[in-house]
C-alpha positions as a Markdown table, in Angstrom:
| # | Residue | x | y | z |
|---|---|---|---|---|
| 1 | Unk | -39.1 | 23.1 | -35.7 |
| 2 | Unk | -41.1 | 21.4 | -32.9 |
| 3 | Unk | -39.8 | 21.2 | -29.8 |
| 4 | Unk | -41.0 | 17.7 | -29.6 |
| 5 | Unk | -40.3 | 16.8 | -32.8 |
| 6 | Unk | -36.4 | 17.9 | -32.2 |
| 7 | Unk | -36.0 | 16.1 | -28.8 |
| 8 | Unk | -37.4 | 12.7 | -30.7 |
| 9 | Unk | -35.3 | 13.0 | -34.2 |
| 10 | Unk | -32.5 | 10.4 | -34.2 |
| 11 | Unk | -29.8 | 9.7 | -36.5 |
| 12 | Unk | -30.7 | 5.8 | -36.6 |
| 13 | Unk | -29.1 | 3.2 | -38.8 |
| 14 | Unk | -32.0 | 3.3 | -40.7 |
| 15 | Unk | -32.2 | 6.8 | -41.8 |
| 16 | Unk | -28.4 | 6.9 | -42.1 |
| 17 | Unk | -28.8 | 3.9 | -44.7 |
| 18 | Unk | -31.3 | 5.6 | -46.6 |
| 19 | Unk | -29.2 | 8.5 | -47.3 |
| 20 | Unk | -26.0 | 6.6 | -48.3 |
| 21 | Unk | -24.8 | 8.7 | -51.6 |
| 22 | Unk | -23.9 | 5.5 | -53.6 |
| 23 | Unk | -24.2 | 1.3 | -53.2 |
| 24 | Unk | -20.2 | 1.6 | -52.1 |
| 25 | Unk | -21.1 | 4.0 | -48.9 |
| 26 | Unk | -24.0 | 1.7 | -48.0 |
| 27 | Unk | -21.8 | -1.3 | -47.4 |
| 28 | Unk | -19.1 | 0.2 | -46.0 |
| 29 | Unk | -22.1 | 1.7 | -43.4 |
| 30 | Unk | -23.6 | -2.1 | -43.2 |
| 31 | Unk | -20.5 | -3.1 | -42.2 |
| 32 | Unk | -20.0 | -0.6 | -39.2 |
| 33 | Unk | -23.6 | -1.2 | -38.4 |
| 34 | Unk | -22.7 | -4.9 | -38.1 |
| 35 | Unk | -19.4 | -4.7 | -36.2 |
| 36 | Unk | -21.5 | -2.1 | -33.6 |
| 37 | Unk | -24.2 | -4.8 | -33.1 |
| 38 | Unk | -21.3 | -7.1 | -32.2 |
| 39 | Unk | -19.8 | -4.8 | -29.5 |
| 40 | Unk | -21.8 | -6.1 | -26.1 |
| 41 | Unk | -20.8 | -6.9 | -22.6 |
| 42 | Unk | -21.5 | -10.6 | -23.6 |
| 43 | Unk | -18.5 | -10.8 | -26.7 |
| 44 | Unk | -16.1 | -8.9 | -24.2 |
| 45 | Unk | -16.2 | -11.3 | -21.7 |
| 46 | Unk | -15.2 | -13.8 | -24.4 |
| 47 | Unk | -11.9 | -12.3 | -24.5 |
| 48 | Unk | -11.6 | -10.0 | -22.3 |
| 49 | Unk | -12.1 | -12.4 | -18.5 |
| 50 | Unk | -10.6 | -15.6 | -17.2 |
| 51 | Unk | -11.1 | -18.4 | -14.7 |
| 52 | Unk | -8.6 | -18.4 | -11.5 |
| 53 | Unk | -8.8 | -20.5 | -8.9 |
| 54 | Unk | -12.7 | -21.6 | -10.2 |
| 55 | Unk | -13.4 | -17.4 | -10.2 |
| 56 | Unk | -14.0 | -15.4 | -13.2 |
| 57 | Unk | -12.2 | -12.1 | -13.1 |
| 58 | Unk | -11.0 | -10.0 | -15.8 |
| 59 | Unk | -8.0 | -11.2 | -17.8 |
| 60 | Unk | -4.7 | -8.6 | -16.8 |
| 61 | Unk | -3.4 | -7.2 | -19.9 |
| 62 | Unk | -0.6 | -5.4 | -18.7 |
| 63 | Unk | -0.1 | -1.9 | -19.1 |
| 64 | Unk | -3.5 | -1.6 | -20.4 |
| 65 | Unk | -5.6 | -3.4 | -18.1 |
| 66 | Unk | -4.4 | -4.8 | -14.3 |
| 67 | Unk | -5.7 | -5.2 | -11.1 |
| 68 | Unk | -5.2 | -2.4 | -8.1 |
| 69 | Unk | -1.7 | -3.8 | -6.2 |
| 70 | Unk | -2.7 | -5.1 | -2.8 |
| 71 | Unk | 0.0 | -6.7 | -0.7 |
| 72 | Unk | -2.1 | -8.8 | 1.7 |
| 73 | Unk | -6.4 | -9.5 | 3.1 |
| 74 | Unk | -7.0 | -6.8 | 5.4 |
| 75 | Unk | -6.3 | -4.2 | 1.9 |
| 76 | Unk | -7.7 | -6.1 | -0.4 |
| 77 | Unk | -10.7 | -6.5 | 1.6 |
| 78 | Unk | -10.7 | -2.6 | 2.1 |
| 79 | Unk | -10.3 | -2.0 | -1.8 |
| 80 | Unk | -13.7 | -4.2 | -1.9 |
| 81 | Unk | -15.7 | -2.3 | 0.7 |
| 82 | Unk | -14.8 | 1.2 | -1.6 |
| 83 | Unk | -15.9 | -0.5 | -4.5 |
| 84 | Unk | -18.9 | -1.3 | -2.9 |
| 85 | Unk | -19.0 | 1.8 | -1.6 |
| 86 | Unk | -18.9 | 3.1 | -4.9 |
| 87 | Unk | -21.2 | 1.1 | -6.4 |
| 88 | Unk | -23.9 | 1.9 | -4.1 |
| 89 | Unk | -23.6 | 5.2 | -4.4 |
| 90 | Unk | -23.4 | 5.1 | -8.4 |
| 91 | Unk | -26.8 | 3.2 | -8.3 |
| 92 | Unk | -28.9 | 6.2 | -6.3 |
| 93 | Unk | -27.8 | 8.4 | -9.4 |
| 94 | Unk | -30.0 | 5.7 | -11.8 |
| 95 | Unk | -33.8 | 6.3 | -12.9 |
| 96 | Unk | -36.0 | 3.7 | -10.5 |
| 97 | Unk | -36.2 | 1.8 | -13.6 |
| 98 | Unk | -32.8 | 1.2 | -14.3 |
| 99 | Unk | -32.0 | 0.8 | -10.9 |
| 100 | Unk | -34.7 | -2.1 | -11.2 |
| 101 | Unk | -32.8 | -3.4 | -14.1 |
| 102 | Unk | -29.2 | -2.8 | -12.5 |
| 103 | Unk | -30.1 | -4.7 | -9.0 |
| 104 | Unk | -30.3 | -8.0 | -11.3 |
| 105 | Unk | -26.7 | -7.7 | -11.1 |
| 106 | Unk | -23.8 | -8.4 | -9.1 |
| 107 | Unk | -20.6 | -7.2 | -8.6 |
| 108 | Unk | -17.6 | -9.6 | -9.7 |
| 109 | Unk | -14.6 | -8.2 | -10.1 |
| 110 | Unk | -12.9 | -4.1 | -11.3 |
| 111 | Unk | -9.6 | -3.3 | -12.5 |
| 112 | Unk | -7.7 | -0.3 | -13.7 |
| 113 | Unk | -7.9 | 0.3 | -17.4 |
| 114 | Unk | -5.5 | 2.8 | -19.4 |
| 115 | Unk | -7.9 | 5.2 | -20.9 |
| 116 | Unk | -7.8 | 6.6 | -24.8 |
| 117 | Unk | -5.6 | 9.7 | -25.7 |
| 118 | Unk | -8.7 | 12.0 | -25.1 |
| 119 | Unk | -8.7 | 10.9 | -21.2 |
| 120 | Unk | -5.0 | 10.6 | -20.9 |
| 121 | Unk | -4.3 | 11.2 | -17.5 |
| 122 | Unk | -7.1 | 11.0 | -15.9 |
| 123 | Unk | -8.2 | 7.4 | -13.9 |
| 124 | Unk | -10.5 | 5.0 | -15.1 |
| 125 | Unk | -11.3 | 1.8 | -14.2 |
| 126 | Unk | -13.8 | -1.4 | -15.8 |
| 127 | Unk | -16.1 | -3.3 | -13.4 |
| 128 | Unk | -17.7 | -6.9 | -14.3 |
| 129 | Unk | -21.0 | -7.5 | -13.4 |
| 130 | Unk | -23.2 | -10.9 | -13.5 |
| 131 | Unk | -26.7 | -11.8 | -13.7 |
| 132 | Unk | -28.4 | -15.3 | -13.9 |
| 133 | Unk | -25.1 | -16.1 | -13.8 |
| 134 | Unk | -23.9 | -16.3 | -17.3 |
| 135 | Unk | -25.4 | -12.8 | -18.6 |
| 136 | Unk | -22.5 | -10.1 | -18.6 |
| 137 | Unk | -22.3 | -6.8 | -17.7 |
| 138 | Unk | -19.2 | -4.2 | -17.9 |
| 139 | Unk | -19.1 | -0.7 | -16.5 |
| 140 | Unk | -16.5 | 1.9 | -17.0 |
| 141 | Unk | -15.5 | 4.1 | -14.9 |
| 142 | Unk | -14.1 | 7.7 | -15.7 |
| 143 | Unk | -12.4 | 10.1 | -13.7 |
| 144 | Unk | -14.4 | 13.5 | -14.1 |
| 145 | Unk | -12.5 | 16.7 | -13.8 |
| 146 | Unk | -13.6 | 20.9 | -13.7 |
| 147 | Unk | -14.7 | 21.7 | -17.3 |
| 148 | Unk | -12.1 | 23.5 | -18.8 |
| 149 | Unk | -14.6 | 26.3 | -19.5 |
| 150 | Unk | -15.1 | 27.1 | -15.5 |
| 151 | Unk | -12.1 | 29.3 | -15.7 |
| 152 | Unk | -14.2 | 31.9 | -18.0 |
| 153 | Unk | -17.2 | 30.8 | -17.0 |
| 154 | Unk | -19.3 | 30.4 | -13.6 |
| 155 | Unk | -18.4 | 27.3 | -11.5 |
| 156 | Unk | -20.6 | 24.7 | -12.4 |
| 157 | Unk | -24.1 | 23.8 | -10.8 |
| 158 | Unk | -23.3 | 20.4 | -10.0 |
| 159 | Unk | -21.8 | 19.0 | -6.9 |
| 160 | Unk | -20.4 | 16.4 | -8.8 |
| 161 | Unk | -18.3 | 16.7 | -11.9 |
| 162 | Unk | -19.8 | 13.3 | -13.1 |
| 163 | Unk | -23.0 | 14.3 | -12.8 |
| 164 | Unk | -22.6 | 17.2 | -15.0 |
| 165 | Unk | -20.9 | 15.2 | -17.9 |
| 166 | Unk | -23.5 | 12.2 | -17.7 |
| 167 | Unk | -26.0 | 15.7 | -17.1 |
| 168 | Unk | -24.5 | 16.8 | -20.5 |
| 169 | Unk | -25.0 | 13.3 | -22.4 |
| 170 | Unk | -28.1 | 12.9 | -21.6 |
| 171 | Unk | -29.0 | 16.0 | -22.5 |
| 172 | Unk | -27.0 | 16.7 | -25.8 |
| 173 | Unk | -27.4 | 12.9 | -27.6 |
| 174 | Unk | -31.0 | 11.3 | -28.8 |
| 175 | Unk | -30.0 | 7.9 | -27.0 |
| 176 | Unk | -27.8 | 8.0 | -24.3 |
| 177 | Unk | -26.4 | 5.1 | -22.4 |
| 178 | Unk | -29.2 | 3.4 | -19.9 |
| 179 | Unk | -26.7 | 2.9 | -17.3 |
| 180 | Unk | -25.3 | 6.4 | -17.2 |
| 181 | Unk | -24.6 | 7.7 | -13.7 |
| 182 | Unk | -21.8 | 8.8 | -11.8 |
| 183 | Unk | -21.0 | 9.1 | -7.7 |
| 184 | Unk | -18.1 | 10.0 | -5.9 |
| 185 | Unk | -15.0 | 8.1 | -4.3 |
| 186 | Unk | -15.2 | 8.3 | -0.7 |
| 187 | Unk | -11.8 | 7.9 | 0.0 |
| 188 | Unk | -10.2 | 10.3 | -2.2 |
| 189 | Unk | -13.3 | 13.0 | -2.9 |
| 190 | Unk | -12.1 | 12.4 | -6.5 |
| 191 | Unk | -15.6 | 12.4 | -9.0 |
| 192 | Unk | -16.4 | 10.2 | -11.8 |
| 193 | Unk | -19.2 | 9.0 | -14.2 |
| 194 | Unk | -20.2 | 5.7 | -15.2 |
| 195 | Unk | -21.7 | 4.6 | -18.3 |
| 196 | Unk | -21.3 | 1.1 | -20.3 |
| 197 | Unk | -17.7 | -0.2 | -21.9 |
| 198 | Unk | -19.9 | -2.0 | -24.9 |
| 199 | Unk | -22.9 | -0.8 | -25.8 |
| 200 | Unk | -23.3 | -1.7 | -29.7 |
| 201 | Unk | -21.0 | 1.4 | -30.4 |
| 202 | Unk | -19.3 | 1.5 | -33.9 |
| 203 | Unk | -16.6 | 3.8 | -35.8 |
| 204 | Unk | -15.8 | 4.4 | -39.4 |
| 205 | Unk | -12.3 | 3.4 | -40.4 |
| 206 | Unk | -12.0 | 7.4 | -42.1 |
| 207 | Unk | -8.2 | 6.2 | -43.4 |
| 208 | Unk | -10.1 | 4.2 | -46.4 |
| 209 | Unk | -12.3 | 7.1 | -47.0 |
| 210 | Unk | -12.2 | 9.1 | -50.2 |
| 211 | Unk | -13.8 | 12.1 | -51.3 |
| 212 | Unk | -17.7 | 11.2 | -51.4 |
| 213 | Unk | -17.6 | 9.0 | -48.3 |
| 214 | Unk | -15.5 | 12.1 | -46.1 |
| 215 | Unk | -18.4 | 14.7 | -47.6 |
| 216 | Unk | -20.6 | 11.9 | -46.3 |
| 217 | Unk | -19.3 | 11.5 | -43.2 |
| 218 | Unk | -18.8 | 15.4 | -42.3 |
| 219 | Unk | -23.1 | 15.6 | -43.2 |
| 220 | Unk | -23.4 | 12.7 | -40.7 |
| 221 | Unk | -21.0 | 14.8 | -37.9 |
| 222 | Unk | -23.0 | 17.9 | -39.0 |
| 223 | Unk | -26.9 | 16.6 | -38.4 |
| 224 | Unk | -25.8 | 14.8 | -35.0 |
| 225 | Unk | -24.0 | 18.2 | -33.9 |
| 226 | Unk | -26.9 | 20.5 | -35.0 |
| 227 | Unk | -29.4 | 18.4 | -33.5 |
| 228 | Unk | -27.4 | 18.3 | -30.5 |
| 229 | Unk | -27.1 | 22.2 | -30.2 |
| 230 | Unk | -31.0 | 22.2 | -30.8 |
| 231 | Unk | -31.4 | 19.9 | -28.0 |
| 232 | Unk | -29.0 | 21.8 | -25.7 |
| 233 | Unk | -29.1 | 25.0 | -27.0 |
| 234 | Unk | -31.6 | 28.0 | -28.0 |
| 235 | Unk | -32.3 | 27.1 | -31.6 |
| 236 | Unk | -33.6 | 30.5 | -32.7 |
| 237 | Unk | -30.5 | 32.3 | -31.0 |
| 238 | Unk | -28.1 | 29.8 | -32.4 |
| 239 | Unk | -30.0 | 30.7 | -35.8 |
| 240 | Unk | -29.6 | 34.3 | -35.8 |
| 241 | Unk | -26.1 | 34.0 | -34.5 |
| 242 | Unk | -25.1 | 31.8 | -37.7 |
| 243 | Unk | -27.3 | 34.2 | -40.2 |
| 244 | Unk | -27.3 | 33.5 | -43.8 |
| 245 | Unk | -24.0 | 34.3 | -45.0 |
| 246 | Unk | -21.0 | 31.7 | -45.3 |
| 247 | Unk | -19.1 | 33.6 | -42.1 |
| 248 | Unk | -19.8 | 31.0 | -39.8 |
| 249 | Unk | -18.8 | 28.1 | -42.5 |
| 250 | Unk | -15.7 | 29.6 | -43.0 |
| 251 | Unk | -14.7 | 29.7 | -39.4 |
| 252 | Unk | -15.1 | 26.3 | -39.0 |
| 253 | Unk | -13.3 | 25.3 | -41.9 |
| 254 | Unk | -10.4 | 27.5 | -40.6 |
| 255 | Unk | -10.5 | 26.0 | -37.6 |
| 256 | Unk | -10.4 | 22.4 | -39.0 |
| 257 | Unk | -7.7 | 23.3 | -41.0 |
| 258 | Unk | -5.8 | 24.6 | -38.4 |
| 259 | Unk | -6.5 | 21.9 | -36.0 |
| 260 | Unk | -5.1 | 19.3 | -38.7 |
| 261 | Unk | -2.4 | 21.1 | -39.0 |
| 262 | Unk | -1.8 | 21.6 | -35.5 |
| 263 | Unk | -2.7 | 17.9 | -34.9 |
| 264 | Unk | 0.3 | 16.8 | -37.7 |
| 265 | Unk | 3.0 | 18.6 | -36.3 |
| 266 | Unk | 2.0 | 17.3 | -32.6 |
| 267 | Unk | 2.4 | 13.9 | -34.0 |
| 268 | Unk | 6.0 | 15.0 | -35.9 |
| 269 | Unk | 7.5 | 16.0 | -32.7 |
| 270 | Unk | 6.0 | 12.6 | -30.9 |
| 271 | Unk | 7.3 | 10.4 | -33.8 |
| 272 | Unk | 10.7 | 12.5 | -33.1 |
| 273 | Unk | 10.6 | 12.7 | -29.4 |
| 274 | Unk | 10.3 | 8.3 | -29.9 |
| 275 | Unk | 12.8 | 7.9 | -32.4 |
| 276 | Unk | 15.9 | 9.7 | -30.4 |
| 277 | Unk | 14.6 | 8.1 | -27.1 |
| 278 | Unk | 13.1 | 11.2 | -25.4 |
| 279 | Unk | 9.7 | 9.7 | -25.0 |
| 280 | Unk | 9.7 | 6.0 | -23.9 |
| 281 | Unk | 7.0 | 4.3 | -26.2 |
| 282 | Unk | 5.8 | 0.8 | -25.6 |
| 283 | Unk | 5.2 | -1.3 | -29.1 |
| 284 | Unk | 2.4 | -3.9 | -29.1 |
């Protein structure tokens, strides 16, 4: 395949519409289609900021979202300066065009936000931004840490960790976020990336899934990940290392397998460890 035509194939909500298996699968793929459009900066700060004392800020939502403890001016006032800091510094990492588009906005207000289990325990915090006055912007920042692969591997070739997982997105997905970026904290040396909280991103609800619309799904999961790997990746190499025969799909279906597996009993021993006590767990 073309080198350019793999770096300008997308799997759009157009394509992925016209290869729905069946009328049921297309509306269940309208429907996230619809939900993702809904997911902007603009319907988060519907519900998601506040008014005090004539200031919009975003709303605390205790333990999930708060804002860093200060206990009088002189640190809160400092907190501001690294945020600024960080901002600044985030911004140099942006395309001149995007940095064109990103000075139309100012800094409002950041908190701490509690990240997913995929980024538990790692730091992460959400910053508002405003333009014109009523147009919204929210960033969120992640903590970046040394690839997991570094310890069988070279060290990477980046300075900044952030740099090479935005580096990595940008590089592995057709469409990656236009605010993607990352800079360090000068305080602390600690690295992180940036990229959007809402961007228009959307999720299948796999529970209601049955047969058709998993084998579905998985095609979907396949294409982006092949295309990614051809992006990324040595095609021809990746191709000769896969071959013809059904070794490689059998690996991967062991793996799955094993990984659900693995992924059930995890949950057992959490549903157990919450039951008798051993791990605190906070219902919402």
């Amino acid at each position: 395949m073309d080198p350019l035509d793999v770096w300008y194939h997308q799997i759009n909500a157009e394509n992925m519409l016209a290869t729905a298996h069946s009328l049921k699968e297309k509306k269940m793929e309208q429907a996230v289609i619809a939900q993702a459009r809904r997911r902007t900066s603009r319907a988060e700060m519907g519900h998601a900021t506040e008014i005090v004392n004539g200031r919009m800020q975003i709303k605390d939502e205790p333990p999930l979202v708060y804002h860093f403890p200060v206990t009088n001016q002189q640190e809160a006032a400092r907190f501001n300066d690294t945020i600024r800091h960080f901002i600044a510094d985030y911004c140099d990492t942006l395309p001149d065009d995007r940095r064109e588009l990103f000075d139309r906005y100012q800094l409002i207000d950041a908190a701490m936000r509690v990240v997913g289990v995929g980024s538990v325990g790692t730091r992460c915090w959400v910053a508002l931004f405003m333009a014109d006055g009523n147009c919204p912007l929210f960033l969120q920042v992640k903590e970046a840490r040394a690839s997991v692969l570094e310890r069988y591997l070279r060290p990477s070739r980046y300075a900044n960790h952030g740099q090479r997982v935005a580096t990595g997105q940008r590089l592995l997905q057709s469409a990656s976020d236009i605010f993607l970026g990352w800079a360090k904290a000068r305080m602390t040396g600690i690295d992180f990336y940036v990229r959007q909280l809402r961007d228009m991103k959307g999720a299948f609800d796999i529970a209601n899934f049955d047969v058709s619309d998993f084998s579905e799904y998985a095609e979907l999961c396949g294409r982006a990940l092949g295309h990614a790997m051809g992006k990324a990746g040595d095609p021809a190499l990746i191709s000769g290392y896969v071959g013809t025969s059904d070794a490689f799909d059998e690996a991967i279906e062991n793996f799955a397998l094993a990984y659900a597996d693995r992924n059930e009993q995890d949950w057992l021993m959490l549903r157990s460890g919450a039951k008798t006590g051993r791990i605190p767990v906070m219902e919402e």
